[in-house]
Amino acid sequence: MSDEAGLVQRCRKGQPDAIRQLVERFQAEVFGLCVRLLHHRHDAEDVTQEVFLRVFRSLHRWDPSRPLKPWVMGIAVNRCRTWLAQRSRRPEVVDYLHETASAPPADDAAELLREIRAAVDALRPEYRTVFVLFHEHGQPYEDIAAALKRPVGTVKTWLHRARLEVLDRLRRRGMVEGEEQDAEHGPCETKP
Amino acid sequence: MTPHCDRCDVWLQEMLDGNEPDGAVLEHLAGCPACRALYESAVGLRRGLALLPPPEPPASLEDRVVAAVLSDRRRRARRRHFIIRAAALAATVLVVILIAERRAPVPPPPKPVPVVKGPEESGPSLRQTVSLAGSAVADLTARRVDEALETTRLLWPKVEPGSLPTMDMASTLEPTAKPLQTATQGVSAGLEPVAGRARRALALFVRDVPAGGLLSKPGT
């Protein structure tokens, strides 16, 4: 029996130390994803709690032959989607606190990070999800596809478009090289 | 969207996936300013993503989550136990009701009423016939009584009080017992031939009646 399977089995028996261990293992990933997808730390905390409630209620459905992390992240993505859908029906509440904390740019890197965050936040939800899962959580295509219940090809397409949109924004903001060269020299084989 | 080469799409994805461009790509980049600009912007993005710090969860989040999970488990366990107890109670009540129903005396089923084909189809019933006959006899009797009374009323005023013969009632009357005995014997003697004929007729009737009785159908 794998380490994860043993941990899950102990969690299903209701052992508090096992429950704490599983929360410790995934809470940073889940919380990070929730913050990125929801743009709101307080909402992210609430949704993280909901995600773990769902995880522990559904542990009997987890397939021990598959890794646990994509399964947990899939639940997190679904909860964020539901939360966003519910929030879209309520008045918009934007949490600026976590952005203003790093508002004064210490150097170019900090400004670049802030622009990347802003560019990612401006993406469509499905593009943002695959971008965050791949670039911030290091999830492979297959795991993202499993978490989103989409084909790998779809995930690759979404990620490709997300990258192009982020790059385009960064170049227009002058955060990365290339805008002037593009204006001066046309592409060798262009496409729109 | 910034224009770029068709081939850029492929190597850009590979590069952002973490792979370094091969020699052919580098050679192309040297001669294509647009692709080189895209490449440099992708390098900047990759550098920025590597620096991007993951959002740190608050220190209290883990305790809150664990407490919520344990509380949820307790609540669900209580609900599960409640459902099990309720189901057990319902099953017990059902069993008790079934046992009580089995032990209760069962009332005898009502006796089937024999369906006799009524004589309505063939004619009036015996009761109706007797009733009609009784009515007819009563009418006839009443009519005869009325006629006799009327005749008596007509004759009564014609009888003179002195026209009736005088009788010595005290000398002619005999003791009561003797004439009554004589009358009884006389009646018996008078009815003897009639009674004998009636007995003979009844014997003949009984002899002719079939063994099953009068109500049994022929052939049953």
mmCIF file of C-alpha atoms in Angstrom:
data_model
loop_
_atom_site.group_PDB
_atom_site.id
_atom_site.type_symbol
_atom_site.label_atom_id
_atom_site.label_comp_id
_atom_site.label_asym_id
_atom_site.label_seq_id
_atom_site.Cartn_x
_atom_site.Cartn_y
_atom_site.Cartn_z
ATOM 1 C CA MET A 1 0.000 0.000 0.000
ATOM 2 C CA SER A 2 1.328 3.415 -0.999
ATOM 3 C CA ASP A 3 1.973 6.217 1.445
ATOM 4 C CA GLU A 4 -1.029 8.147 0.141
ATOM 5 C CA ALA A 5 -3.319 5.147 0.305
ATOM 6 C CA GLY A 6 -2.305 4.517 3.909
ATOM 7 C CA LEU A 7 -2.847 8.128 4.799
ATOM 8 C CA VAL A 8 -6.262 8.126 3.179
ATOM 9 C CA GLN A 9 -7.202 4.931 4.973
ATOM 10 C CA ARG A 10 -6.298 6.447 8.326
ATOM 11 C CA CYS A 11 -8.236 9.575 7.454
ATOM 12 C CA ARG A 12 -11.277 7.485 6.647
ATOM 13 C CA LYS A 13 -11.015 5.922 10.078
ATOM 14 C CA GLY A 14 -11.223 9.413 11.509
ATOM 15 C CA GLN A 15 -7.734 9.635 12.999
ATOM 16 C CA PRO A 16 -7.132 13.347 13.764
ATOM 17 C CA ASP A 17 -3.381 13.171 13.177
ATOM 18 C CA ALA A 18 -3.906 11.709 9.717
ATOM 19 C CA ILE A 19 -6.469 14.378 8.906
ATOM 20 C CA ARG A 20 -4.029 17.074 9.974
ATOM 21 C CA GLN A 21 -1.274 15.475 7.943
ATOM 22 C CA LEU A 22 -3.363 15.470 4.782
ATOM 23 C CA VAL A 23 -4.401 19.092 5.307
ATOM 24 C CA GLU A 24 -0.771 20.080 5.866
ATOM 25 C CA ARG A 25 0.276 18.327 2.695
ATOM 26 C CA PHE A 26 -2.142 20.102 0.366
ATOM 27 C CA GLN A 27 -3.321 23.285 2.030
ATOM 28 C CA ALA A 28 -0.689 25.559 0.444
ATOM 29 C CA GLU A 29 -1.472 24.246 -3.034
ATOM 30 C CA VAL A 30 -5.206 24.476 -2.551
ATOM 31 C CA PHE A 31 -5.062 27.907 -0.972
ATOM 32 C CA GLY A 32 -2.698 29.212 -3.662
ATOM 33 C CA LEU A 33 -4.961 27.987 -6.420
ATOM 34 C CA CYS A 34 -8.011 29.491 -4.724
ATOM 35 C CA VAL A 35 -6.310 32.863 -4.319
ATOM 36 C CA ARG A 36 -5.276 32.879 -7.974
ATOM 37 C CA LEU A 37 -8.679 31.847 -9.258
ATOM 38 C CA LEU A 38 -10.806 33.937 -6.899
ATOM 39 C CA HIS A 39 -8.611 37.073 -6.511
ATOM 40 C CA HIS A 40 -9.740 37.304 -2.934
ATOM 41 C CA ARG A 41 -7.892 36.001 0.106
ATOM 42 C CA HIS A 42 -10.862 35.771 2.436
ATOM 43 C CA ASP A 43 -12.900 33.971 -0.165
ATOM 44 C CA ALA A 44 -9.911 31.734 -0.796
ATOM 45 C CA GLU A 45 -9.748 30.789 2.889
ATOM 46 C CA ASP A 46 -13.436 29.921 2.947
ATOM 47 C CA VAL A 47 -13.213 27.935 -0.250
ATOM 48 C CA THR A 48 -10.091 26.122 0.972
ATOM 49 C CA GLN A 49 -12.044 24.976 3.997
ATOM 50 C CA GLU A 50 -14.899 23.852 1.773
ATOM 51 C CA VAL A 51 -12.479 22.008 -0.481
ATOM 52 C CA PHE A 52 -11.091 19.987 2.407
ATOM 53 C CA LEU A 53 -14.571 19.213 3.707
ATOM 54 C CA ARG A 54 -15.392 17.853 0.260
ATOM 55 C CA VAL A 55 -12.141 15.959 0.087
ATOM 56 C CA PHE A 56 -12.719 14.176 3.391
ATOM 57 C CA ARG A 57 -16.344 13.426 2.564
ATOM 58 C CA SER A 58 -15.344 11.930 -0.783
ATOM 59 C CA LEU A 59 -12.234 10.001 0.173
ATOM 60 C CA HIS A 60 -14.041 6.727 -0.472
ATOM 61 C CA ARG A 61 -14.314 7.743 -4.145
ATOM 62 C CA TRP A 62 -10.626 8.320 -4.618
ATOM 63 C CA ASP A 63 -8.928 5.740 -6.848
ATOM 64 C CA PRO A 64 -5.804 4.573 -4.975
ATOM 65 C CA SER A 65 -4.147 3.687 -8.269
ATOM 66 C CA ARG A 66 -3.994 7.406 -9.148
ATOM 67 C CA PRO A 67 -2.065 10.172 -7.403
ATOM 68 C CA LEU A 68 -3.953 12.102 -4.762
ATOM 69 C CA LYS A 69 -2.859 15.634 -5.651
ATOM 70 C CA PRO A 70 -4.645 15.987 -9.035
ATOM 71 C CA TRP A 71 -7.782 14.618 -7.434
ATOM 72 C CA VAL A 72 -7.620 17.198 -4.647
ATOM 73 C CA MET A 73 -6.831 19.988 -7.082
ATOM 74 C CA GLY A 74 -9.755 18.942 -9.257
ATOM 75 C CA ILE A 75 -12.056 19.371 -6.284
ATOM 76 C CA ALA A 76 -10.487 22.761 -5.615
ATOM 77 C CA VAL A 77 -11.036 23.877 -9.213
ATOM 78 C CA ASN A 78 -14.659 22.789 -9.089
ATOM 79 C CA ARG A 79 -15.275 24.589 -5.799
ATOM 80 C CA CYS A 80 -13.689 27.762 -7.178
ATOM 81 C CA ARG A 81 -15.872 27.560 -10.269
ATOM 82 C CA THR A 82 -18.975 27.172 -8.139
ATOM 83 C CA TRP A 83 -17.892 30.019 -5.906
ATOM 84 C CA LEU A 84 -17.246 32.280 -8.883
ATOM 85 C CA ALA A 85 -20.651 31.436 -10.331
ATOM 86 C CA GLN A 86 -22.298 32.278 -7.002
ATOM 87 C CA ARG A 87 -20.266 35.435 -6.617
ATOM 88 C CA SER A 88 -21.216 36.617 -10.088
ATOM 89 C CA ARG A 89 -24.810 36.757 -8.883
ATOM 90 C CA ARG A 90 -23.824 38.860 -5.869
ATOM 91 C CA PRO A 91 -22.458 42.407 -5.808
ATOM 92 C CA GLU A 92 -18.774 42.435 -6.672
ATOM 93 C CA VAL A 93 -16.471 42.513 -3.669
ATOM 94 C CA VAL A 94 -12.876 43.027 -4.632
ATOM 95 C CA ASP A 95 -10.128 42.338 -2.163
ATOM 96 C CA TYR A 96 -7.340 44.827 -2.785
ATOM 97 C CA LEU A 97 -5.506 44.201 0.457
ATOM 98 C CA HIS A 98 -3.196 41.509 -0.775
ATOM 99 C CA GLU A 99 -2.389 43.552 -3.883
ATOM 100 C CA THR A 100 -1.700 46.838 -2.111
ATOM 101 C CA ALA A 101 0.688 45.097 0.261
ATOM 102 C CA SER A 102 3.118 44.706 -2.597
ATOM 103 C CA ALA A 103 2.038 47.847 -4.431
ATOM 104 C CA PRO A 104 5.233 49.931 -4.222
ATOM 105 C CA PRO A 105 7.627 48.261 -6.645
ATOM 106 C CA ALA A 106 10.930 47.609 -4.980
ATOM 107 C CA ASP A 107 12.570 46.789 -8.282
ATOM 108 C CA ASP A 108 11.819 45.650 -11.806
ATOM 109 C CA ALA A 109 11.233 42.082 -10.678
ATOM 110 C CA ALA A 110 8.487 43.094 -8.273
ATOM 111 C CA GLU A 111 6.835 45.144 -10.968
ATOM 112 C CA LEU A 112 7.139 42.250 -13.399
ATOM 113 C CA LEU A 113 5.488 39.957 -10.858
ATOM 114 C CA ARG A 114 2.684 42.408 -10.337
ATOM 115 C CA GLU A 115 2.125 42.673 -14.074
ATOM 116 C CA ILE A 116 2.154 38.915 -14.469
ATOM 117 C CA ARG A 117 -0.439 38.615 -11.746
ATOM 118 C CA ALA A 118 -2.582 41.257 -13.361
ATOM 119 C CA ALA A 119 -2.224 39.584 -16.763
ATOM 120 C CA VAL A 120 -3.167 36.192 -15.331
ATOM 121 C CA ASP A 121 -6.111 37.648 -13.465
ATOM 122 C CA ALA A 122 -7.397 39.135 -16.710
ATOM 123 C CA LEU A 123 -7.551 35.723 -18.392
ATOM 124 C CA ARG A 124 -10.759 33.804 -18.946
ATOM 125 C CA PRO A 125 -11.424 31.430 -16.046
ATOM 126 C CA GLU A 126 -10.556 28.231 -17.916
ATOM 127 C CA TYR A 127 -7.353 29.766 -19.348
ATOM 128 C CA ARG A 128 -6.425 31.115 -15.928
ATOM 129 C CA THR A 129 -7.018 27.734 -14.307
ATOM 130 C CA VAL A 130 -4.726 25.833 -16.650
ATOM 131 C CA PHE A 131 -2.103 28.607 -16.524
ATOM 132 C CA VAL A 132 -2.026 28.621 -12.712
ATOM 133 C CA LEU A 133 -2.070 24.847 -12.429
ATOM 134 C CA PHE A 134 0.778 24.484 -14.901
ATOM 135 C CA HIS A 135 3.029 27.430 -14.100
ATOM 136 C CA GLU A 136 2.403 27.991 -10.426
ATOM 137 C CA HIS A 137 1.610 24.467 -9.242
ATOM 138 C CA GLY A 138 3.739 22.492 -11.644
ATOM 139 C CA GLN A 139 0.949 20.148 -12.657
ATOM 140 C CA PRO A 140 1.581 18.137 -15.841
ATOM 141 C CA TYR A 141 -0.894 18.262 -18.683
ATOM 142 C CA GLU A 142 -2.354 14.880 -17.843
ATOM 143 C CA ASP A 143 -3.111 15.819 -14.256
ATOM 144 C CA ILE A 144 -4.671 19.125 -15.307
ATOM 145 C CA ALA A 145 -6.788 17.291 -17.842
ATOM 146 C CA ALA A 146 -7.862 14.851 -15.139
ATOM 147 C CA ALA A 147 -8.653 17.649 -12.694
ATOM 148 C CA LEU A 148 -10.683 19.583 -15.262
ATOM 149 C CA LYS A 149 -12.146 16.462 -16.862
ATOM 150 C CA ARG A 150 -11.059 17.731 -20.270
ATOM 151 C CA PRO A 151 -8.913 16.157 -22.996
ATOM 152 C CA VAL A 152 -5.196 16.844 -22.863
ATOM 153 C CA GLY A 153 -5.420 18.546 -26.264
ATOM 154 C CA THR A 154 -7.945 21.020 -24.926
ATOM 155 C CA VAL A 155 -5.710 21.780 -21.972
ATOM 156 C CA LYS A 156 -2.749 22.405 -24.285
ATOM 157 C CA THR A 157 -4.818 24.729 -26.471
ATOM 158 C CA TRP A 158 -6.077 26.701 -23.488
ATOM 159 C CA LEU A 159 -2.600 26.997 -22.051
ATOM 160 C CA HIS A 160 -1.153 28.115 -25.379
ATOM 161 C CA ARG A 161 -3.763 30.870 -25.744
ATOM 162 C CA ALA A 162 -3.300 31.905 -22.129
ATOM 163 C CA ARG A 163 0.455 32.260 -22.610
ATOM 164 C CA LEU A 164 0.044 34.331 -25.742
ATOM 165 C CA GLU A 165 -2.405 36.659 -23.996
ATOM 166 C CA VAL A 166 -0.098 37.091 -21.000
ATOM 167 C CA LEU A 167 2.903 37.703 -23.224
ATOM 168 C CA ASP A 168 0.990 40.202 -25.308
ATOM 169 C CA ARG A 169 -0.045 42.152 -22.235
ATOM 170 C CA LEU A 170 3.459 42.117 -20.781
ATOM 171 C CA ARG A 171 4.939 43.366 -24.048
ATOM 172 C CA ARG A 172 2.358 46.105 -24.400
ATOM 173 C CA ARG A 173 3.180 47.209 -20.856
ATOM 174 C CA GLY A 174 6.860 47.197 -21.700
ATOM 175 C CA MET A 175 7.660 44.580 -19.074
ATOM 176 C CA VAL A 176 9.447 42.271 -21.472
ATOM 177 C CA GLU A 177 11.571 42.833 -24.541
ATOM 178 C CA GLY A 178 10.260 42.756 -28.069
ATOM 179 C CA GLU A 179 7.701 45.461 -28.732
ATOM 180 C CA GLU A 180 10.079 47.829 -30.514
ATOM 181 C CA GLN A 181 11.660 45.091 -32.589
ATOM 182 C CA ASP A 182 8.234 43.938 -33.719
ATOM 183 C CA ALA A 183 7.395 47.442 -34.858
ATOM 184 C CA GLU A 184 10.621 47.883 -36.697
ATOM 185 C CA HIS A 185 10.956 44.413 -38.226
ATOM 186 C CA GLY A 186 7.985 42.512 -39.512
ATOM 187 C CA PRO A 187 7.694 38.810 -38.953
ATOM 188 C CA CYS A 188 9.284 36.469 -41.393
ATOM 189 C CA GLU A 189 6.103 34.386 -41.819
ATOM 190 C CA THR A 190 3.302 36.181 -40.093
ATOM 191 C CA LYS A 191 -0.086 35.123 -39.075
ATOM 192 C CA PRO A 192 -2.688 37.094 -37.166
ATOM 193 C CA MET B 1 -1.758 39.900 -30.878
ATOM 194 C CA THR B 2 1.801 40.500 -31.994
ATOM 195 C CA PRO B 3 2.483 38.903 -35.361
ATOM 196 C CA HIS B 4 5.000 36.069 -35.303
ATOM 197 C CA CYS B 5 6.084 33.060 -37.293
ATOM 198 C CA ASP B 6 3.983 29.964 -37.596
ATOM 199 C CA ARG B 7 6.873 27.901 -36.267
ATOM 200 C CA CYS B 8 7.047 30.104 -33.185
ATOM 201 C CA ASP B 9 3.878 28.587 -31.820
ATOM 202 C CA VAL B 10 5.533 25.213 -31.522
ATOM 203 C CA TRP B 11 8.831 26.152 -29.969
ATOM 204 C CA LEU B 12 7.244 28.825 -27.767
ATOM 205 C CA GLN B 13 5.101 26.174 -26.098
ATOM 206 C CA GLU B 14 8.027 23.816 -25.760
ATOM 207 C CA MET B 15 10.122 26.563 -24.244
ATOM 208 C CA LEU B 16 7.466 27.600 -21.748
ATOM 209 C CA ASP B 17 6.949 23.922 -20.963
ATOM 210 C CA GLY B 18 10.554 23.998 -19.739
ATOM 211 C CA ASN B 19 12.466 22.780 -22.788
ATOM 212 C CA GLU B 20 15.325 24.746 -24.322
ATOM 213 C CA PRO B 21 15.162 25.566 -28.050
ATOM 214 C CA ASP B 22 17.319 23.402 -30.296
ATOM 215 C CA GLY B 23 19.968 24.588 -32.787
ATOM 216 C CA ALA B 24 17.575 25.029 -35.695
ATOM 217 C CA VAL B 25 15.360 27.318 -33.643
ATOM 218 C CA LEU B 26 18.316 29.381 -32.470
ATOM 219 C CA GLU B 27 19.476 29.718 -36.057
ATOM 220 C CA HIS B 28 16.028 30.929 -37.061
ATOM 221 C CA LEU B 29 15.884 33.352 -34.160
ATOM 222 C CA ALA B 30 19.153 34.915 -35.332
ATOM 223 C CA GLY B 31 17.599 35.837 -38.671
ATOM 224 C CA CYS B 32 14.033 36.704 -37.578
ATOM 225 C CA PRO B 33 13.619 39.805 -35.372
ATOM 226 C CA ALA B 34 9.916 39.152 -34.674
ATOM 227 C CA CYS B 35 10.553 35.631 -33.437
ATOM 228 C CA ARG B 36 13.569 36.797 -31.488
ATOM 229 C CA ALA B 37 11.435 39.437 -29.769
ATOM 230 C CA LEU B 38 8.846 36.805 -28.887
ATOM 231 C CA TYR B 39 11.554 34.525 -27.618
ATOM 232 C CA GLU B 40 12.985 37.250 -25.385
ATOM 233 C CA SER B 41 9.563 38.093 -24.007
ATOM 234 C CA ALA B 42 8.991 34.411 -23.275
ATOM 235 C CA VAL B 43 12.301 34.294 -21.431
ATOM 236 C CA GLY B 44 11.139 37.278 -19.370
ATOM 237 C CA LEU B 45 7.852 35.580 -18.591
ATOM 238 C CA ARG B 46 9.585 32.385 -17.584
ATOM 239 C CA ARG B 47 11.875 34.348 -15.293
ATOM 240 C CA GLY B 48 8.914 36.161 -13.757
ATOM 241 C CA LEU B 49 6.946 32.954 -13.256
ATOM 242 C CA ALA B 50 9.902 31.402 -11.503
ATOM 243 C CA LEU B 51 9.958 34.327 -9.114
ATOM 244 C CA LEU B 52 6.232 34.335 -8.571
ATOM 245 C CA PRO B 53 5.768 33.443 -4.910
ATOM 246 C CA PRO B 54 2.882 31.158 -4.091
ATOM 247 C CA PRO B 55 0.263 32.774 -1.882
ATOM 248 C CA GLU B 56 1.025 31.835 1.692
ATOM 249 C CA PRO B 57 -1.944 30.533 3.631
ATOM 250 C CA PRO B 58 -2.573 32.203 6.997
ATOM 251 C CA ALA B 59 -1.175 30.375 9.986
ATOM 252 C CA SER B 60 -4.579 29.715 11.487
ATOM 253 C CA LEU B 61 -5.992 28.157 8.331
ATOM 254 C CA GLU B 62 -4.737 24.653 9.068
ATOM 255 C CA ASP B 63 -6.281 24.577 12.547
ATOM 256 C CA ARG B 64 -9.541 25.969 11.217
ATOM 257 C CA VAL B 65 -9.704 23.424 8.435
ATOM 258 C CA VAL B 66 -8.885 20.487 10.721
ATOM 259 C CA ALA B 67 -11.448 21.631 13.291
ATOM 260 C CA ALA B 68 -14.080 22.039 10.573
ATOM 261 C CA VAL B 69 -13.333 18.600 9.158
ATOM 262 C CA LEU B 70 -13.528 16.906 12.566
ATOM 263 C CA SER B 71 -16.732 18.752 13.416
ATOM 264 C CA ASP B 72 -18.217 17.760 10.072
ATOM 265 C CA ARG B 73 -17.317 14.138 10.671
ATOM 266 C CA ARG B 74 -18.949 14.180 14.109
ATOM 267 C CA ARG B 75 -22.099 15.797 12.728
ATOM 268 C CA ARG B 76 -22.333 13.301 9.903
ATOM 269 C CA ALA B 77 -21.753 10.403 12.287
ATOM 270 C CA ARG B 78 -24.537 11.667 14.559
ATOM 271 C CA ARG B 79 -26.875 11.972 11.605
ATOM 272 C CA ARG B 80 -25.945 8.473 10.447
ATOM 273 C CA HIS B 81 -26.598 7.031 13.909
ATOM 274 C CA PHE B 82 -29.904 8.857 14.088
ATOM 275 C CA ILE B 83 -30.977 7.405 10.750
ATOM 276 C CA ILE B 84 -29.940 3.921 11.835
ATOM 277 C CA ARG B 85 -31.859 4.233 15.110
ATOM 278 C CA ALA B 86 -34.912 5.617 13.374
ATOM 279 C CA ALA B 87 -34.834 2.775 10.870
ATOM 280 C CA ALA B 88 -34.452 0.210 13.662
ATOM 281 C CA LEU B 89 -37.348 1.768 15.582
ATOM 282 C CA ALA B 90 -39.536 1.777 12.514
ATOM 283 C CA ALA B 91 -38.700 -1.856 11.826
ATOM 284 C CA THR B 92 -39.514 -2.798 15.449
ATOM 285 C CA VAL B 93 -42.858 -1.025 15.333
ATOM 286 C CA LEU B 94 -43.658 -2.760 12.084
ATOM 287 C CA VAL B 95 -42.815 -6.173 13.519
ATOM 288 C CA VAL B 96 -44.921 -5.507 16.619
ATOM 289 C CA ILE B 97 -47.869 -4.490 14.485
ATOM 290 C CA LEU B 98 -47.536 -7.590 12.345
ATOM 291 C CA ILE B 99 -47.334 -9.865 15.417
ATOM 292 C CA ALA B 100 -50.341 -8.171 17.003
ATOM 293 C CA GLU B 101 -52.329 -8.619 13.857
ATOM 294 C CA ARG B 102 -51.483 -12.313 13.706
ATOM 295 C CA ARG B 103 -52.503 -12.937 17.321
ATOM 296 C CA ALA B 104 -55.821 -11.116 17.101
ATOM 297 C CA PRO B 105 -58.894 -13.499 16.734
ATOM 298 C CA VAL B 106 -60.009 -13.629 13.241
ATOM 299 C CA PRO B 107 -63.792 -13.220 12.899
ATOM 300 C CA PRO B 108 -65.418 -16.138 11.073
ATOM 301 C CA PRO B 109 -66.103 -15.379 7.524
ATOM 302 C CA PRO B 110 -69.756 -14.659 6.814
ATOM 303 C CA LYS B 111 -71.699 -17.706 5.715
ATOM 304 C CA PRO B 112 -72.490 -17.591 2.108
ATOM 305 C CA VAL B 113 -76.140 -16.992 1.502
ATOM 306 C CA PRO B 114 -77.468 -19.783 -0.655
ATOM 307 C CA VAL B 115 -78.576 -18.343 -3.838
ATOM 308 C CA VAL B 116 -81.807 -20.099 -4.697
ATOM 309 C CA LYS B 117 -83.160 -19.384 -7.995
ATOM 310 C CA GLY B 118 -86.242 -17.455 -7.076
ATOM 311 C CA PRO B 119 -89.577 -18.436 -8.364
ATOM 312 C CA GLU B 120 -90.007 -14.895 -9.621
ATOM 313 C CA GLU B 121 -88.992 -16.000 -13.022
ATOM 314 C CA SER B 122 -91.600 -18.767 -13.207
ATOM 315 C CA GLY B 123 -94.446 -17.074 -11.266
ATOM 316 C CA PRO B 124 -95.522 -15.630 -7.889
ATOM 317 C CA SER B 125 -93.860 -17.030 -4.803
ATOM 318 C CA LEU B 126 -95.600 -19.281 -2.303
ATOM 319 C CA ARG B 127 -95.766 -16.455 0.227
ATOM 320 C CA GLN B 128 -97.387 -14.158 -2.290
ATOM 321 C CA THR B 129 -99.820 -16.848 -3.268
ATOM 322 C CA VAL B 130 -100.792 -17.524 0.330
ATOM 323 C CA SER B 131 -101.103 -13.809 0.957
ATOM 324 C CA LEU B 132 -103.361 -13.392 -2.051
ATOM 325 C CA ALA B 133 -105.460 -16.354 -1.021
ATOM 326 C CA GLY B 134 -105.769 -14.997 2.520
ATOM 327 C CA SER B 135 -106.894 -11.652 1.178
ATOM 328 C CA ALA B 136 -109.425 -13.258 -1.064
ATOM 329 C CA VAL B 137 -110.835 -15.377 1.786
ATOM 330 C CA ALA B 138 -110.983 -12.342 4.065
ATOM 331 C CA ASP B 139 -112.836 -10.324 1.424
ATOM 332 C CA LEU B 140 -115.271 -13.103 0.771
ATOM 333 C CA THR B 141 -115.888 -13.654 4.463
ATOM 334 C CA ALA B 142 -116.416 -9.950 5.083
ATOM 335 C CA ARG B 143 -118.851 -9.762 2.199
ATOM 336 C CA ARG B 144 -120.833 -12.751 3.453
ATOM 337 C CA VAL B 145 -120.935 -11.396 6.985
ATOM 338 C CA ASP B 146 -122.206 -8.044 5.690
ATOM 339 C CA GLU B 147 -124.915 -9.749 3.664
ATOM 340 C CA ALA B 148 -126.027 -11.850 6.630
ATOM 341 C CA LEU B 149 -126.161 -8.804 8.893
ATOM 342 C CA GLU B 150 -128.184 -6.888 6.345
ATOM 343 C CA THR B 151 -130.683 -9.730 6.010
ATOM 344 C CA THR B 152 -130.960 -9.973 9.759
ATOM 345 C CA ARG B 153 -131.640 -6.231 10.045
ATOM 346 C CA LEU B 154 -134.397 -6.505 7.449
ATOM 347 C CA LEU B 155 -136.092 -9.437 9.165
ATOM 348 C CA TRP B 156 -135.765 -8.193 12.732
ATOM 349 C CA PRO B 157 -138.564 -5.554 12.757
ATOM 350 C CA LYS B 158 -141.126 -8.133 11.353
ATOM 351 C CA VAL B 159 -140.853 -10.434 14.347
ATOM 352 C CA GLU B 160 -143.614 -9.801 16.900
ATOM 353 C CA PRO B 161 -142.742 -10.180 20.516
ATOM 354 C CA GLY B 162 -145.596 -12.621 21.206
ATOM 355 C CA SER B 163 -145.218 -14.628 18.081
ATOM 356 C CA LEU B 164 -142.375 -16.669 19.399
ATOM 357 C CA PRO B 165 -143.351 -19.888 21.227
ATOM 358 C CA THR B 166 -142.791 -19.979 24.966
ATOM 359 C CA MET B 167 -140.457 -22.659 26.196
ATOM 360 C CA ASP B 168 -139.911 -23.994 29.607
ATOM 361 C CA MET B 169 -136.236 -23.705 29.637
ATOM 362 C CA ALA B 170 -135.717 -25.105 33.122
ATOM 363 C CA SER B 171 -137.610 -28.349 32.449
ATOM 364 C CA THR B 172 -136.192 -29.060 29.000
ATOM 365 C CA LEU B 173 -132.492 -28.488 29.741
ATOM 366 C CA GLU B 174 -130.486 -31.518 30.643
ATOM 367 C CA PRO B 175 -127.306 -31.706 32.605
ATOM 368 C CA THR B 176 -124.433 -30.259 30.571
ATOM 369 C CA ALA B 177 -122.014 -33.163 30.673
ATOM 370 C CA LYS B 178 -124.230 -35.753 29.072
ATOM 371 C CA PRO B 179 -125.224 -33.952 25.931
ATOM 372 C CA LEU B 180 -121.601 -32.848 25.433
ATOM 373 C CA GLN B 181 -120.359 -36.455 25.667
ATOM 374 C CA THR B 182 -123.095 -37.509 23.313
ATOM 375 C CA ALA B 183 -122.164 -34.691 20.914
ATOM 376 C CA THR B 184 -118.521 -35.687 20.981
ATOM 377 C CA GLN B 185 -119.352 -39.261 20.182
ATOM 378 C CA GLY B 186 -121.691 -38.179 17.475
ATOM 379 C CA VAL B 187 -119.121 -35.922 15.891
ATOM 380 C CA SER B 188 -116.533 -38.702 16.025
ATOM 381 C CA ALA B 189 -118.910 -41.104 14.419
ATOM 382 C CA GLY B 190 -119.762 -38.569 11.748
ATOM 383 C CA LEU B 191 -116.183 -37.713 10.925
ATOM 384 C CA GLU B 192 -114.974 -41.308 10.903
ATOM 385 C CA PRO B 193 -115.591 -41.935 7.182
ATOM 386 C CA VAL B 194 -114.014 -38.611 6.287
ATOM 387 C CA ALA B 195 -110.940 -39.260 8.398
ATOM 388 C CA GLY B 196 -110.544 -42.730 6.925
ATOM 389 C CA ARG B 197 -110.653 -41.336 3.432
ATOM 390 C CA ALA B 198 -108.117 -38.667 4.358
ATOM 391 C CA ARG B 199 -105.723 -41.242 5.755
ATOM 392 C CA ARG B 200 -105.967 -43.338 2.644
ATOM 393 C CA ALA B 201 -105.403 -40.306 0.432
ATOM 394 C CA LEU B 202 -102.342 -39.284 2.440
ATOM 395 C CA ALA B 203 -100.911 -42.796 2.231
ATOM 396 C CA LEU B 204 -101.352 -42.806 -1.525
ATOM 397 C CA PHE B 205 -99.757 -39.337 -1.760
ATOM 398 C CA VAL B 206 -96.743 -40.347 0.302
ATOM 399 C CA ARG B 207 -96.285 -43.433 -1.809
ATOM 400 C CA ASP B 208 -96.185 -41.387 -4.969
ATOM 401 C CA VAL B 209 -93.774 -38.728 -3.663
ATOM 402 C CA PRO B 210 -90.138 -39.317 -4.876
ATOM 403 C CA ALA B 211 -87.470 -40.309 -2.341
ATOM 404 C CA GLY B 212 -85.552 -36.955 -2.505
ATOM 405 C CA GLY B 213 -88.453 -34.919 -1.295
ATOM 406 C CA LEU B 214 -90.612 -32.306 -2.774
ATOM 407 C CA LEU B 215 -87.876 -29.587 -3.033
ATOM 408 C CA SER B 216 -85.220 -31.694 -4.731
ATOM 409 C CA LYS B 217 -84.787 -31.211 -8.414
ATOM 410 C CA PRO B 218 -85.292 -34.189 -10.591
ATOM 411 C CA GLY B 219 -82.074 -35.791 -11.586
ATOM 412 C CA THR B 220 -80.024 -34.429 -8.635
#
